[in-house]
């Protein structure tokens, strides 16, 4: 089992930066690919970024490429999302998720474990 808890969200002005963290519990953490998703009011949950369990391979949504960076520290059971050059469109609740899948999937339904989410608000 893997339990996930996000933190680091907050209010930031457009162009600013935030770093989200996801703390995982469970000794199986290192065997899971980890993803970040977000959901804005009135919208469906969308993919943001994913990182392979090795920490080597990553994939990003087109909307955040060049601005966001996902990373993980398996020794500390944490996954982070560094968000730079934030835009008002980035405002959403951000969730971290875990999946045992081999592929770096971008489909929410493919993820088995989810955190409670952390709010990110970007003022324009």
Short mmCIF file of N, CA, C and O in Angstrom, two decimals:
data_model
loop_
_atom_site.label_atom_id
_atom_site.label_comp_id
_atom_site.label_asym_id
_atom_site.label_seq_id
_atom_site.Cartn_x
_atom_site.Cartn_y
_atom_site.Cartn_z
N UNK A 1 0.83 -1.18 0.00
CA UNK A 1 0.00 0.00 0.00
C UNK A 1 0.87 1.25 0.00
O UNK A 1 1.95 1.25 0.57
N UNK A 2 0.36 2.28 -0.65
CA UNK A 2 1.05 3.56 -0.70
C UNK A 2 0.06 4.66 -0.33
O UNK A 2 -1.01 4.77 -0.91
N UNK A 3 0.44 5.47 0.63
CA UNK A 3 -0.36 6.63 1.01
C UNK A 3 0.41 7.89 0.63
O UNK A 3 1.61 7.98 0.86
N UNK A 4 -0.30 8.84 0.05
CA UNK A 4 0.33 10.05 -0.47
C UNK A 4 -0.27 11.30 0.16
O UNK A 4 -1.48 11.41 0.30
N UNK A 5 0.60 12.24 0.51
CA UNK A 5 0.17 13.50 1.09
C UNK A 5 0.91 14.64 0.40
O UNK A 5 2.13 14.72 0.48
N UNK A 6 0.15 15.52 -0.26
CA UNK A 6 0.75 16.66 -0.95
C UNK A 6 0.89 17.85 -0.02
O UNK A 6 0.12 18.00 0.94
N UNK A 7 1.84 18.71 -0.34
CA UNK A 7 2.04 19.94 0.40
C UNK A 7 2.78 20.94 -0.49
O UNK A 7 3.30 20.58 -1.54
N UNK A 8 2.80 22.18 -0.07
CA UNK A 8 3.55 23.20 -0.79
C UNK A 8 2.71 24.13 -1.62
O UNK A 8 3.24 25.08 -2.20
N UNK A 9 1.43 23.88 -1.71
CA UNK A 9 0.57 24.76 -2.48
C UNK A 9 0.39 26.10 -1.80
O UNK A 9 0.73 26.27 -0.64
N UNK A 10 -0.14 27.05 -2.55
CA UNK A 10 -0.35 28.37 -2.01
C UNK A 10 -0.73 29.36 -3.07
O UNK A 10 -1.07 28.99 -4.19
N UNK A 11 -0.65 30.62 -2.70
CA UNK A 11 -0.97 31.72 -3.61
C UNK A 11 0.31 32.35 -4.12
O UNK A 11 1.21 32.68 -3.34
N UNK A 12 0.39 32.51 -5.42
CA UNK A 12 1.58 33.09 -6.03
C UNK A 12 1.16 33.95 -7.21
O UNK A 12 0.15 33.69 -7.86
N UNK A 13 1.92 34.99 -7.47
CA UNK A 13 1.64 35.85 -8.61
C UNK A 13 2.11 35.21 -9.90
O UNK A 13 3.03 34.39 -9.90
N UNK A 14 1.48 35.57 -10.98
CA UNK A 14 1.89 35.07 -12.28
C UNK A 14 3.37 35.36 -12.52
O UNK A 14 3.85 36.45 -12.22
N UNK A 15 4.06 34.36 -13.04
CA UNK A 15 5.49 34.48 -13.25
C UNK A 15 6.32 33.97 -12.10
O UNK A 15 7.54 33.79 -12.25
N UNK A 16 5.67 33.70 -10.99
CA UNK A 16 6.36 33.20 -9.82
C UNK A 16 6.54 31.70 -9.84
O UNK A 16 6.22 31.03 -10.83
N UNK A 17 7.04 31.18 -8.73
CA UNK A 17 7.35 29.76 -8.64
C UNK A 17 6.81 29.16 -7.36
O UNK A 17 6.67 29.84 -6.34
N UNK A 18 6.54 27.88 -7.41
CA UNK A 18 6.15 27.09 -6.26
C UNK A 18 6.75 25.71 -6.41
O UNK A 18 6.97 25.24 -7.53
N UNK A 19 7.01 25.08 -5.29
CA UNK A 19 7.50 23.72 -5.31
C UNK A 19 6.56 22.86 -4.47
O UNK A 19 6.43 23.07 -3.26
N UNK A 20 5.93 21.91 -5.12
CA UNK A 20 5.03 21.00 -4.46
C UNK A 20 5.78 19.74 -4.05
O UNK A 20 6.69 19.30 -4.75
N UNK A 21 5.38 19.18 -2.94
CA UNK A 21 5.98 17.95 -2.47
C UNK A 21 4.91 16.92 -2.20
O UNK A 21 3.78 17.26 -1.84
N UNK A 22 5.27 15.69 -2.35
CA UNK A 22 4.37 14.58 -2.08
C UNK A 22 5.13 13.58 -1.22
O UNK A 22 6.12 13.00 -1.67
N UNK A 23 4.65 13.40 -0.01
CA UNK A 23 5.27 12.45 0.90
C UNK A 23 4.52 11.12 0.82
O UNK A 23 3.30 11.09 0.95
N UNK A 24 5.24 10.07 0.61
CA UNK A 24 4.65 8.76 0.46
C UNK A 24 5.03 7.85 1.62
O UNK A 24 6.17 7.90 2.11
N UNK A 25 4.10 7.05 2.03
CA UNK A 25 4.36 6.04 3.04
C UNK A 25 4.15 4.67 2.41
O UNK A 25 3.30 4.49 1.55
N UNK A 26 4.94 3.74 2.85
CA UNK A 26 4.87 2.41 2.28
C UNK A 26 6.19 2.01 1.67
O UNK A 26 6.79 2.80 0.93
N UNK A 27 6.62 0.84 1.97
CA UNK A 27 7.92 0.39 1.49
C UNK A 27 7.95 0.05 0.02
O UNK A 27 9.03 -0.19 -0.53
N UNK A 28 6.80 0.06 -0.64
CA UNK A 28 6.74 -0.22 -2.07
C UNK A 28 6.86 1.01 -2.94
O UNK A 28 6.75 0.92 -4.15
N UNK A 29 7.08 2.17 -2.33
CA UNK A 29 7.12 3.43 -3.06
C UNK A 29 8.05 3.40 -4.26
O UNK A 29 7.70 3.85 -5.34
N UNK A 30 9.24 2.89 -4.08
CA UNK A 30 10.24 2.93 -5.13
C UNK A 30 9.87 2.12 -6.36
O UNK A 30 10.46 2.32 -7.43
N UNK A 31 8.92 1.24 -6.25
CA UNK A 31 8.51 0.42 -7.39
C UNK A 31 7.41 1.05 -8.22
O UNK A 31 6.99 0.48 -9.23
N UNK A 32 6.95 2.22 -7.83
CA UNK A 32 5.84 2.89 -8.51
C UNK A 32 6.31 4.07 -9.35
O UNK A 32 7.21 4.82 -8.95
N UNK A 33 5.67 4.22 -10.49
CA UNK A 33 5.80 5.46 -11.24
C UNK A 33 4.91 6.49 -10.55
O UNK A 33 3.82 6.16 -10.09
N UNK A 34 5.38 7.72 -10.50
CA UNK A 34 4.66 8.77 -9.80
C UNK A 34 4.23 9.87 -10.74
O UNK A 34 5.03 10.32 -11.57
N UNK A 35 3.00 10.31 -10.59
CA UNK A 35 2.49 11.35 -11.46
C UNK A 35 1.90 12.51 -10.68
O UNK A 35 1.52 12.37 -9.52
N UNK A 36 1.86 13.65 -11.33
CA UNK A 36 1.16 14.82 -10.82
C UNK A 36 0.02 15.15 -11.76
O UNK A 36 0.19 15.17 -12.98
N UNK A 37 -1.14 15.41 -11.18
CA UNK A 37 -2.32 15.79 -11.92
C UNK A 37 -2.90 17.03 -11.29
O UNK A 37 -2.55 17.38 -10.16
N UNK A 38 -3.77 17.69 -12.00
CA UNK A 38 -4.41 18.87 -11.44
C UNK A 38 -5.84 18.95 -11.91
O UNK A 38 -6.22 18.43 -12.95
N UNK A 39 -6.65 19.62 -11.11
CA UNK A 39 -8.05 19.77 -11.44
C UNK A 39 -8.52 21.17 -11.04
O UNK A 39 -8.47 21.53 -9.88
N UNK A 40 -8.94 21.92 -12.03
CA UNK A 40 -9.46 23.26 -11.82
C UNK A 40 -10.97 23.20 -11.68
O UNK A 40 -11.60 22.25 -12.16
N UNK A 41 -11.57 24.19 -11.05
CA UNK A 41 -13.03 24.20 -10.90
C UNK A 41 -13.73 24.09 -12.25
O UNK A 41 -13.41 24.80 -13.19
N UNK A 42 -14.68 23.18 -12.32
CA UNK A 42 -15.44 23.00 -13.54
C UNK A 42 -14.74 22.21 -14.62
O UNK A 42 -15.29 22.05 -15.72
N UNK A 43 -13.55 21.72 -14.34
CA UNK A 43 -12.80 20.95 -15.32
C UNK A 43 -12.48 19.56 -14.80
O UNK A 43 -12.51 19.30 -13.61
N UNK A 44 -12.18 18.68 -15.74
CA UNK A 44 -11.79 17.33 -15.37
C UNK A 44 -10.32 17.31 -14.95
O UNK A 44 -9.54 18.19 -15.28
N UNK A 45 -9.98 16.29 -14.21
CA UNK A 45 -8.60 16.13 -13.78
C UNK A 45 -7.71 15.90 -14.99
O UNK A 45 -8.02 15.10 -15.87
N UNK A 46 -6.60 16.61 -15.05
CA UNK A 46 -5.71 16.51 -16.19
C UNK A 46 -4.29 16.17 -15.77
O UNK A 46 -3.83 16.51 -14.68
N UNK A 47 -3.60 15.53 -16.67
CA UNK A 47 -2.23 15.12 -16.45
C UNK A 47 -1.30 16.32 -16.45
O UNK A 47 -1.48 17.26 -17.23
N UNK A 48 -0.30 16.27 -15.59
CA UNK A 48 0.70 17.33 -15.52
C UNK A 48 2.09 16.77 -15.81
O UNK A 48 2.78 17.23 -16.71
N UNK A 49 2.50 15.76 -15.04
CA UNK A 49 3.83 15.20 -15.20
C UNK A 49 3.89 13.82 -14.58
O UNK A 49 3.11 13.49 -13.69
N UNK A 50 4.83 13.01 -15.04
CA UNK A 50 5.03 11.68 -14.49
C UNK A 50 6.51 11.36 -14.50
O UNK A 50 7.25 11.83 -15.36
N UNK A 51 6.93 10.56 -13.55
CA UNK A 51 8.32 10.17 -13.45
C UNK A 51 8.40 8.68 -13.16
O UNK A 51 7.66 8.15 -12.34
N UNK A 52 9.31 8.01 -13.84
CA UNK A 52 9.51 6.59 -13.65
C UNK A 52 10.11 6.32 -12.27
O UNK A 52 10.76 7.19 -11.69
N UNK A 53 9.95 5.11 -11.79
CA UNK A 53 10.44 4.77 -10.46
C UNK A 53 11.94 4.96 -10.33
O UNK A 53 12.45 5.20 -9.22
N UNK A 54 12.66 4.86 -11.43
CA UNK A 54 14.10 5.06 -11.41
C UNK A 54 14.48 6.53 -11.28
O UNK A 54 15.62 6.84 -10.96
N UNK A 55 13.54 7.42 -11.57
CA UNK A 55 13.81 8.83 -11.53
C UNK A 55 14.48 9.36 -12.78
O UNK A 55 14.80 10.55 -12.86
N UNK A 56 14.69 8.51 -13.76
CA UNK A 56 15.40 8.89 -14.96
C UNK A 56 14.46 9.41 -16.05
O UNK A 56 14.74 10.43 -16.68
N UNK A 57 13.37 8.72 -16.26
CA UNK A 57 12.46 9.06 -17.34
C UNK A 57 11.29 9.90 -16.84
O UNK A 57 10.68 9.60 -15.81
N UNK A 58 10.96 10.92 -17.61
CA UNK A 58 9.85 11.79 -17.26
C UNK A 58 9.03 12.13 -18.49
O UNK A 58 9.48 11.98 -19.63
N UNK A 59 7.83 12.61 -18.26
CA UNK A 59 6.96 13.07 -19.32
C UNK A 59 6.11 14.21 -18.77
O UNK A 59 5.73 14.18 -17.61
N UNK A 60 5.83 15.18 -19.62
CA UNK A 60 5.08 16.36 -19.20
C UNK A 60 3.96 16.69 -20.16
O UNK A 60 4.05 16.42 -21.35
N UNK A 61 2.93 17.29 -19.61
CA UNK A 61 1.88 17.82 -20.46
C UNK A 61 2.44 18.98 -21.27
O UNK A 61 3.32 19.71 -20.80
N UNK A 62 1.94 19.15 -22.47
CA UNK A 62 2.44 20.22 -23.32
C UNK A 62 2.30 21.60 -22.66
O UNK A 62 3.12 22.48 -22.86
N UNK A 63 1.27 21.75 -21.87
CA UNK A 63 0.99 23.03 -21.26
C UNK A 63 2.01 23.44 -20.20
O UNK A 63 2.09 24.62 -19.83
N UNK A 64 2.80 22.49 -19.71
CA UNK A 64 3.75 22.80 -18.65
C UNK A 64 5.19 22.53 -19.04
O UNK A 64 6.11 22.81 -18.25
N UNK A 65 5.42 22.03 -20.23
CA UNK A 65 6.77 21.73 -20.67
C UNK A 65 7.64 22.99 -20.65
O UNK A 65 7.22 24.05 -21.10
N UNK A 66 8.83 22.84 -20.12
CA UNK A 66 9.74 23.96 -20.03
C UNK A 66 9.54 24.81 -18.80
O UNK A 66 10.37 25.67 -18.51
N UNK A 67 8.45 24.58 -18.08
CA UNK A 67 8.16 25.37 -16.88
C UNK A 67 8.15 24.53 -15.61
O UNK A 67 8.55 25.00 -14.55
N UNK A 68 7.67 23.30 -15.72
CA UNK A 68 7.57 22.41 -14.56
C UNK A 68 8.63 21.32 -14.63
O UNK A 68 9.00 20.86 -15.71
N UNK A 69 9.08 20.88 -13.47
CA UNK A 69 10.04 19.79 -13.39
C UNK A 69 9.62 18.84 -12.28
O UNK A 69 9.43 19.25 -11.14
N UNK A 70 9.49 17.57 -12.63
CA UNK A 70 9.15 16.56 -11.65
C UNK A 70 10.42 15.83 -11.23
O UNK A 70 11.30 15.58 -12.06
N UNK A 71 10.51 15.49 -9.98
CA UNK A 71 11.66 14.77 -9.47
C UNK A 71 11.23 13.89 -8.31
O UNK A 71 10.15 14.07 -7.76
N UNK A 72 12.08 12.95 -7.95
CA UNK A 72 11.76 12.09 -6.82
C UNK A 72 13.01 11.70 -6.07
O UNK A 72 14.12 11.69 -6.61
N UNK A 73 12.82 11.40 -4.81
CA UNK A 73 13.89 10.94 -3.96
C UNK A 73 13.37 9.68 -3.28
O UNK A 73 12.66 9.75 -2.29
N UNK A 74 13.72 8.56 -3.85
CA UNK A 74 13.20 7.29 -3.34
C UNK A 74 13.67 7.00 -1.91
O UNK A 74 12.96 6.36 -1.14
N UNK A 75 14.85 7.47 -1.57
CA UNK A 75 15.37 7.25 -0.23
C UNK A 75 14.51 7.97 0.81
O UNK A 75 14.39 7.50 1.94
N UNK A 76 13.94 9.10 0.42
CA UNK A 76 13.10 9.87 1.33
C UNK A 76 11.61 9.67 1.07
O UNK A 76 10.78 10.28 1.75
N UNK A 77 11.29 8.86 0.09
CA UNK A 77 9.89 8.60 -0.27
C UNK A 77 9.15 9.90 -0.60
O UNK A 77 8.04 10.14 -0.10
N UNK A 78 9.75 10.71 -1.42
CA UNK A 78 9.13 11.97 -1.79
C UNK A 78 9.18 12.19 -3.30
O UNK A 78 10.10 11.74 -3.98
N UNK A 79 8.19 12.90 -3.78
CA UNK A 79 8.11 13.33 -5.17
C UNK A 79 7.83 14.82 -5.16
O UNK A 79 7.01 15.29 -4.37
N UNK A 80 8.51 15.55 -6.02
CA UNK A 80 8.35 16.99 -6.05
C UNK A 80 7.96 17.47 -7.44
O UNK A 80 8.21 16.81 -8.44
N UNK A 81 7.34 18.63 -7.46
CA UNK A 81 7.00 19.28 -8.71
C UNK A 81 7.41 20.74 -8.59
O UNK A 81 6.77 21.51 -7.86
N UNK A 82 8.49 21.09 -9.25
CA UNK A 82 8.95 22.46 -9.28
C UNK A 82 8.21 23.19 -10.39
O UNK A 82 8.29 22.81 -11.55
N UNK A 83 7.49 24.23 -10.03
CA UNK A 83 6.68 24.97 -10.98
C UNK A 83 7.22 26.39 -11.12
O UNK A 83 7.20 27.16 -10.15
N UNK A 84 7.69 26.71 -12.29
CA UNK A 84 8.22 28.03 -12.58
C UNK A 84 7.36 28.72 -13.63
O UNK A 84 6.59 28.10 -14.34
N UNK A 85 7.54 30.03 -13.72
CA UNK A 85 6.80 30.83 -14.70
C UNK A 85 5.31 30.52 -14.66
O UNK A 85 4.67 30.29 -15.69
N UNK A 86 4.77 30.51 -13.47
CA UNK A 86 3.37 30.14 -13.30
C UNK A 86 2.42 31.11 -13.98
O UNK A 86 2.66 32.32 -14.02
N UNK A 87 1.35 30.55 -14.50
CA UNK A 87 0.32 31.30 -15.18
C UNK A 87 -1.00 31.13 -14.43
O UNK A 87 -1.17 30.19 -13.67
N UNK A 88 -1.92 32.03 -14.68
CA UNK A 88 -3.22 31.92 -14.04
C UNK A 88 -3.91 30.61 -14.42
O UNK A 88 -4.67 30.06 -13.63
N UNK A 89 -3.61 30.11 -15.60
CA UNK A 89 -4.19 28.86 -16.06
C UNK A 89 -3.70 27.65 -15.27
O UNK A 89 -4.28 26.57 -15.37
N UNK A 90 -2.65 27.84 -14.48
CA UNK A 90 -2.13 26.76 -13.66
C UNK A 90 -2.90 26.60 -12.35
O UNK A 90 -2.65 25.66 -11.59
N UNK A 91 -3.79 27.52 -12.08
CA UNK A 91 -4.58 27.45 -10.86
C UNK A 91 -5.41 26.19 -10.83
O UNK A 91 -6.20 25.93 -11.74
N UNK A 92 -5.24 25.40 -9.78
CA UNK A 92 -5.95 24.14 -9.66
C UNK A 92 -5.55 23.46 -8.36
O UNK A 92 -4.64 23.91 -7.66
N UNK A 93 -6.24 22.40 -8.05
CA UNK A 93 -5.82 21.52 -6.98
C UNK A 93 -4.89 20.50 -7.60
O UNK A 93 -5.25 19.84 -8.57
N UNK A 94 -3.71 20.38 -7.05
CA UNK A 94 -2.72 19.46 -7.59
C UNK A 94 -2.65 18.19 -6.76
O UNK A 94 -2.58 18.23 -5.53
N UNK A 95 -2.68 17.07 -7.45
CA UNK A 95 -2.65 15.76 -6.82
C UNK A 95 -1.44 14.97 -7.26
O UNK A 95 -1.06 15.00 -8.42
N UNK A 96 -0.85 14.26 -6.34
CA UNK A 96 0.16 13.29 -6.74
C UNK A 96 -0.50 11.92 -6.74
O UNK A 96 -1.47 11.67 -6.02
N UNK A 97 0.02 11.05 -7.58
CA UNK A 97 -0.57 9.73 -7.74
C UNK A 97 0.52 8.71 -8.03
O UNK A 97 1.60 9.06 -8.51
N UNK A 98 0.21 7.48 -7.73
CA UNK A 98 1.17 6.39 -7.92
C UNK A 98 0.55 5.25 -8.70
O UNK A 98 -0.63 4.93 -8.52
N UNK A 99 1.34 4.66 -9.56
CA UNK A 99 0.88 3.51 -10.34
C UNK A 99 2.02 2.51 -10.49
O UNK A 99 3.17 2.90 -10.67
N UNK A 100 1.70 1.22 -10.44
CA UNK A 100 2.73 0.21 -10.65
C UNK A 100 2.99 -0.06 -12.12
O UNK A 100 3.81 -0.90 -12.45
N UNK A 101 2.30 0.63 -12.99
CA UNK A 101 2.45 0.41 -14.42
C UNK A 101 3.86 0.66 -14.92
O UNK A 101 4.58 1.51 -14.40
N UNK A 102 4.22 -0.06 -15.96
CA UNK A 102 5.55 0.08 -16.55
C UNK A 102 5.64 1.34 -17.42
O UNK A 102 6.67 2.01 -17.44
N UNK A 103 4.56 1.65 -18.11
CA UNK A 103 4.52 2.80 -19.00
C UNK A 103 4.27 4.08 -18.21
O UNK A 103 3.55 4.07 -17.20
N UNK A 104 4.86 5.17 -18.66
CA UNK A 104 4.63 6.47 -18.04
C UNK A 104 3.30 7.01 -18.52
O UNK A 104 3.22 7.96 -19.30
N UNK A 105 2.24 6.41 -18.01
CA UNK A 105 0.90 6.74 -18.47
C UNK A 105 0.46 8.12 -18.02
O UNK A 105 0.86 8.61 -16.96
N UNK A 106 -0.37 8.75 -18.85
CA UNK A 106 -0.91 10.06 -18.54
C UNK A 106 -2.40 9.99 -18.24
O UNK A 106 -3.06 11.01 -18.09
N UNK A 107 -2.91 8.79 -18.13
CA UNK A 107 -4.33 8.58 -17.90
C UNK A 107 -4.62 8.44 -16.41
O UNK A 107 -4.08 7.56 -15.75
N UNK A 108 -5.46 9.31 -15.86
CA UNK A 108 -5.76 9.25 -14.42
C UNK A 108 -6.25 7.89 -13.95
O UNK A 108 -5.90 7.45 -12.86
N UNK A 109 -7.05 7.23 -14.78
CA UNK A 109 -7.60 5.94 -14.39
C UNK A 109 -6.55 4.86 -14.23
O UNK A 109 -6.81 3.81 -13.64
N UNK A 110 -5.36 5.10 -14.72
CA UNK A 110 -4.28 4.13 -14.62
C UNK A 110 -3.56 4.19 -13.28
O UNK A 110 -2.77 3.31 -12.98
N UNK A 111 -3.85 5.20 -12.50
CA UNK A 111 -3.17 5.38 -11.22
C UNK A 111 -3.97 4.78 -10.09
O UNK A 111 -5.18 5.02 -9.96
N UNK A 112 -3.29 4.05 -9.27
CA UNK A 112 -3.94 3.31 -8.20
C UNK A 112 -4.10 4.11 -6.91
O UNK A 112 -5.12 4.00 -6.22
N UNK A 113 -3.10 4.90 -6.57
CA UNK A 113 -3.12 5.65 -5.32
C UNK A 113 -3.09 7.15 -5.57
O UNK A 113 -2.38 7.63 -6.46
N UNK A 114 -3.84 7.87 -4.76
CA UNK A 114 -3.95 9.32 -4.90
C UNK A 114 -3.84 10.02 -3.56
O UNK A 114 -4.29 9.52 -2.53
N UNK A 115 -3.25 11.21 -3.60
CA UNK A 115 -3.22 12.05 -2.42
C UNK A 115 -4.48 12.88 -2.33
O UNK A 115 -5.36 12.82 -3.19
N UNK A 116 -4.57 13.70 -1.29
CA UNK A 116 -5.74 14.53 -1.07
C UNK A 116 -5.72 15.82 -1.88
O UNK A 116 -6.75 16.46 -2.07
N UNK A 117 -4.56 16.21 -2.35
CA UNK A 117 -4.44 17.40 -3.16
C UNK A 117 -3.99 18.62 -2.38
O UNK A 117 -4.20 18.72 -1.18
N UNK A 118 -3.37 19.54 -3.09
CA UNK A 118 -2.95 20.81 -2.50
C UNK A 118 -3.30 21.93 -3.47
O UNK A 118 -3.09 21.81 -4.68
N UNK A 119 -3.87 23.00 -2.96
CA UNK A 119 -4.35 24.09 -3.79
C UNK A 119 -3.22 24.99 -4.25
O UNK A 119 -2.39 25.44 -3.45
N UNK A 120 -3.21 25.27 -5.54
CA UNK A 120 -2.29 26.23 -6.13
C UNK A 120 -3.12 27.31 -6.80
O UNK A 120 -3.93 27.02 -7.67
N UNK A 121 -2.92 28.54 -6.38
CA UNK A 121 -3.64 29.66 -6.95
C UNK A 121 -2.65 30.67 -7.50
O UNK A 121 -1.79 31.16 -6.77
N UNK A 122 -2.78 30.97 -8.78
CA UNK A 122 -1.89 31.91 -9.44
C UNK A 122 -2.69 33.15 -9.82
O UNK A 122 -3.64 33.06 -10.59
N UNK A 123 -2.32 34.27 -9.27
CA UNK A 123 -3.01 35.52 -9.55
C UNK A 123 -2.44 36.15 -10.81
O UNK A 123 -1.23 36.15 -11.03
N UNK A 124 -3.32 36.69 -11.62
CA UNK A 124 -2.90 37.32 -12.87
C UNK A 124 -2.58 38.78 -12.68
O UNK A 124 -2.86 39.37 -11.63
#
